[in-house]
């Protein structure tokens, strides 16, 4: 459970980072600090890229878990079927 909480906080941090840097970049441009605005736009883009990679990582991890659980259920079903067949034999 602890790992999932950390991942959720990291994703929330990415979203807050995108929002904060976008707002600060707009403020910097309005106050005449073009270079700072450009730098903050690059930071915002990096936060967005990190968020996308985080989502992809979570999706891949979820698909691996789903495949593993299906394999495990199938092997347990095979074991149960083989044990039922053995108990019915005279």
JSON list of C-alpha atoms in Angstrom, two decimals:
[
{"chain": "A", "resi": 1, "resn": "UNK", "atom": "CA", "xyz": [0.00, 0.00, 0.00]},
{"chain": "A", "resi": 2, "resn": "UNK", "atom": "CA", "xyz": [2.88, 2.33, 0.78]},
{"chain": "A", "resi": 3, "resn": "UNK", "atom": "CA", "xyz": [4.25, 2.19, -2.77]},
{"chain": "A", "resi": 4, "resn": "UNK", "atom": "CA", "xyz": [0.92, 3.10, -4.32]},
{"chain": "A", "resi": 5, "resn": "UNK", "atom": "CA", "xyz": [0.60, 6.10, -2.01]},
{"chain": "A", "resi": 6, "resn": "UNK", "atom": "CA", "xyz": [4.05, 7.32, -3.01]},
{"chain": "A", "resi": 7, "resn": "UNK", "atom": "CA", "xyz": [3.24, 6.93, -6.70]},
{"chain": "A", "resi": 8, "resn": "UNK", "atom": "CA", "xyz": [0.03, 8.91, -6.27]},
{"chain": "A", "resi": 9, "resn": "UNK", "atom": "CA", "xyz": [1.92, 11.69, -4.49]},
{"chain": "A", "resi": 10, "resn": "UNK", "atom": "CA", "xyz": [4.54, 11.78, -7.23]},
{"chain": "A", "resi": 11, "resn": "UNK", "atom": "CA", "xyz": [1.84, 12.09, -9.92]},
{"chain": "A", "resi": 12, "resn": "UNK", "atom": "CA", "xyz": [0.14, 14.82, -7.89]},
{"chain": "A", "resi": 13, "resn": "UNK", "atom": "CA", "xyz": [3.49, 16.59, -7.63]},
{"chain": "A", "resi": 14, "resn": "UNK", "atom": "CA", "xyz": [3.88, 16.50, -11.40]},
{"chain": "A", "resi": 15, "resn": "UNK", "atom": "CA", "xyz": [0.43, 18.01, -11.89]},
{"chain": "A", "resi": 16, "resn": "UNK", "atom": "CA", "xyz": [1.08, 20.73, -9.32]},
{"chain": "A", "resi": 17, "resn": "UNK", "atom": "CA", "xyz": [4.46, 21.41, -10.92]},
{"chain": "A", "resi": 18, "resn": "UNK", "atom": "CA", "xyz": [2.85, 21.89, -14.33]},
{"chain": "A", "resi": 19, "resn": "UNK", "atom": "CA", "xyz": [0.24, 24.25, -12.90]},
{"chain": "A", "resi": 20, "resn": "UNK", "atom": "CA", "xyz": [2.73, 26.25, -10.83]},
{"chain": "A", "resi": 21, "resn": "UNK", "atom": "CA", "xyz": [5.30, 26.65, -13.59]},
{"chain": "A", "resi": 22, "resn": "UNK", "atom": "CA", "xyz": [2.64, 27.61, -16.13]},
{"chain": "A", "resi": 23, "resn": "UNK", "atom": "CA", "xyz": [1.25, 30.30, -13.84]},
{"chain": "A", "resi": 24, "resn": "UNK", "atom": "CA", "xyz": [4.69, 31.60, -12.95]},
{"chain": "A", "resi": 25, "resn": "UNK", "atom": "CA", "xyz": [5.75, 31.63, -16.62]},
{"chain": "A", "resi": 26, "resn": "UNK", "atom": "CA", "xyz": [2.70, 33.74, -17.46]},
{"chain": "A", "resi": 27, "resn": "UNK", "atom": "CA", "xyz": [3.50, 36.10, -14.57]},
{"chain": "A", "resi": 28, "resn": "UNK", "atom": "CA", "xyz": [7.14, 36.36, -15.70]},
{"chain": "A", "resi": 29, "resn": "UNK", "atom": "CA", "xyz": [6.15, 37.27, -19.24]},
{"chain": "A", "resi": 30, "resn": "UNK", "atom": "CA", "xyz": [3.70, 39.91, -18.01]},
{"chain": "A", "resi": 31, "resn": "UNK", "atom": "CA", "xyz": [6.35, 41.46, -15.78]},
{"chain": "A", "resi": 32, "resn": "UNK", "atom": "CA", "xyz": [8.85, 41.66, -18.65]},
{"chain": "A", "resi": 33, "resn": "UNK", "atom": "CA", "xyz": [11.11, 38.76, -17.69]},
{"chain": "A", "resi": 34, "resn": "UNK", "atom": "CA", "xyz": [11.08, 36.87, -20.97]},
{"chain": "A", "resi": 35, "resn": "UNK", "atom": "CA", "xyz": [14.07, 34.65, -20.18]},
{"chain": "A", "resi": 36, "resn": "UNK", "atom": "CA", "xyz": [12.52, 33.51, -16.89]},
{"chain": "A", "resi": 37, "resn": "UNK", "atom": "CA", "xyz": [9.24, 32.86, -18.68]},
{"chain": "A", "resi": 38, "resn": "UNK", "atom": "CA", "xyz": [11.01, 30.70, -21.27]},
{"chain": "A", "resi": 39, "resn": "UNK", "atom": "CA", "xyz": [12.83, 28.79, -18.54]},
{"chain": "A", "resi": 40, "resn": "UNK", "atom": "CA", "xyz": [9.59, 28.15, -16.66]},
{"chain": "A", "resi": 41, "resn": "UNK", "atom": "CA", "xyz": [7.92, 26.96, -19.88]},
{"chain": "A", "resi": 42, "resn": "UNK", "atom": "CA", "xyz": [10.73, 24.42, -20.32]},
{"chain": "A", "resi": 43, "resn": "UNK", "atom": "CA", "xyz": [10.24, 23.28, -16.71]},
{"chain": "A", "resi": 44, "resn": "UNK", "atom": "CA", "xyz": [6.52, 22.90, -17.37]},
{"chain": "A", "resi": 45, "resn": "UNK", "atom": "CA", "xyz": [7.28, 20.78, -20.44]},
{"chain": "A", "resi": 46, "resn": "UNK", "atom": "CA", "xyz": [9.60, 18.57, -18.39]},
{"chain": "A", "resi": 47, "resn": "UNK", "atom": "CA", "xyz": [6.89, 18.09, -15.75]},
{"chain": "A", "resi": 48, "resn": "UNK", "atom": "CA", "xyz": [4.45, 17.12, -18.49]},
{"chain": "A", "resi": 49, "resn": "UNK", "atom": "CA", "xyz": [6.90, 14.59, -19.96]},
{"chain": "A", "resi": 50, "resn": "UNK", "atom": "CA", "xyz": [7.55, 13.12, -16.51]},
{"chain": "A", "resi": 51, "resn": "UNK", "atom": "CA", "xyz": [3.81, 12.82, -15.93]},
{"chain": "A", "resi": 52, "resn": "UNK", "atom": "CA", "xyz": [3.29, 10.98, -19.23]},
{"chain": "A", "resi": 53, "resn": "UNK", "atom": "CA", "xyz": [6.13, 8.55, -18.46]},
{"chain": "A", "resi": 54, "resn": "UNK", "atom": "CA", "xyz": [4.70, 8.01, -14.98]},
{"chain": "A", "resi": 55, "resn": "UNK", "atom": "CA", "xyz": [1.29, 7.16, -16.41]},
{"chain": "A", "resi": 56, "resn": "UNK", "atom": "CA", "xyz": [2.87, 4.77, -18.93]},
{"chain": "A", "resi": 57, "resn": "UNK", "atom": "CA", "xyz": [4.85, 3.09, -16.16]},
{"chain": "A", "resi": 58, "resn": "UNK", "atom": "CA", "xyz": [1.71, 2.60, -14.07]},
{"chain": "A", "resi": 59, "resn": "UNK", "atom": "CA", "xyz": [-0.18, 1.18, -17.07]},
{"chain": "A", "resi": 60, "resn": "UNK", "atom": "CA", "xyz": [2.62, -1.26, -17.89]},
{"chain": "A", "resi": 61, "resn": "UNK", "atom": "CA", "xyz": [2.89, -2.34, -14.26]},
{"chain": "A", "resi": 62, "resn": "UNK", "atom": "CA", "xyz": [-0.88, -2.89, -14.12]},
{"chain": "A", "resi": 63, "resn": "UNK", "atom": "CA", "xyz": [-0.86, -4.98, -17.30]},
{"chain": "A", "resi": 64, "resn": "UNK", "atom": "CA", "xyz": [1.99, -7.12, -15.92]},
{"chain": "A", "resi": 65, "resn": "UNK", "atom": "CA", "xyz": [0.06, -7.71, -12.71]},
{"chain": "A", "resi": 66, "resn": "UNK", "atom": "CA", "xyz": [-3.05, -8.65, -14.69]},
{"chain": "A", "resi": 67, "resn": "UNK", "atom": "CA", "xyz": [-1.10, -11.14, -16.84]},
{"chain": "A", "resi": 68, "resn": "UNK", "atom": "CA", "xyz": [0.61, -12.61, -13.77]},
{"chain": "A", "resi": 69, "resn": "UNK", "atom": "CA", "xyz": [-2.67, -13.01, -11.90]},
{"chain": "A", "resi": 70, "resn": "UNK", "atom": "CA", "xyz": [-4.26, -14.74, -14.92]},
{"chain": "A", "resi": 71, "resn": "UNK", "atom": "CA", "xyz": [-1.33, -17.15, -15.19]},
{"chain": "A", "resi": 72, "resn": "UNK", "atom": "CA", "xyz": [-1.48, -17.86, -11.49]},
{"chain": "A", "resi": 73, "resn": "UNK", "atom": "CA", "xyz": [-5.24, -18.49, -11.61]},
{"chain": "A", "resi": 74, "resn": "UNK", "atom": "CA", "xyz": [-4.82, -20.81, -14.60]},
{"chain": "A", "resi": 75, "resn": "UNK", "atom": "CA", "xyz": [-2.09, -22.82, -12.87]},
{"chain": "A", "resi": 76, "resn": "UNK", "atom": "CA", "xyz": [-4.21, -23.10, -9.71]},
{"chain": "A", "resi": 77, "resn": "UNK", "atom": "CA", "xyz": [-7.15, -24.25, -11.81]},
{"chain": "A", "resi": 78, "resn": "UNK", "atom": "CA", "xyz": [-4.96, -26.88, -13.51]},
{"chain": "A", "resi": 79, "resn": "UNK", "atom": "CA", "xyz": [-3.74, -28.13, -10.13]},
{"chain": "A", "resi": 80, "resn": "UNK", "atom": "CA", "xyz": [-7.31, -28.32, -8.83]},
{"chain": "A", "resi": 81, "resn": "UNK", "atom": "CA", "xyz": [-8.47, -30.24, -11.91]},
{"chain": "A", "resi": 82, "resn": "UNK", "atom": "CA", "xyz": [-5.61, -32.71, -11.67]},
{"chain": "A", "resi": 83, "resn": "UNK", "atom": "CA", "xyz": [-6.20, -33.30, -7.96]},
{"chain": "A", "resi": 84, "resn": "UNK", "atom": "CA", "xyz": [-9.94, -33.89, -8.58]},
{"chain": "A", "resi": 85, "resn": "UNK", "atom": "CA", "xyz": [-9.09, -36.42, -11.28]},
{"chain": "A", "resi": 86, "resn": "UNK", "atom": "CA", "xyz": [-6.73, -38.28, -8.95]},
{"chain": "A", "resi": 87, "resn": "UNK", "atom": "CA", "xyz": [-9.29, -38.52, -6.14]},
{"chain": "A", "resi": 88, "resn": "UNK", "atom": "CA", "xyz": [-11.94, -39.96, -8.46]},
{"chain": "A", "resi": 89, "resn": "UNK", "atom": "CA", "xyz": [-9.71, -42.80, -9.68]},
{"chain": "A", "resi": 90, "resn": "UNK", "atom": "CA", "xyz": [-10.15, -46.14, -7.87]}
]
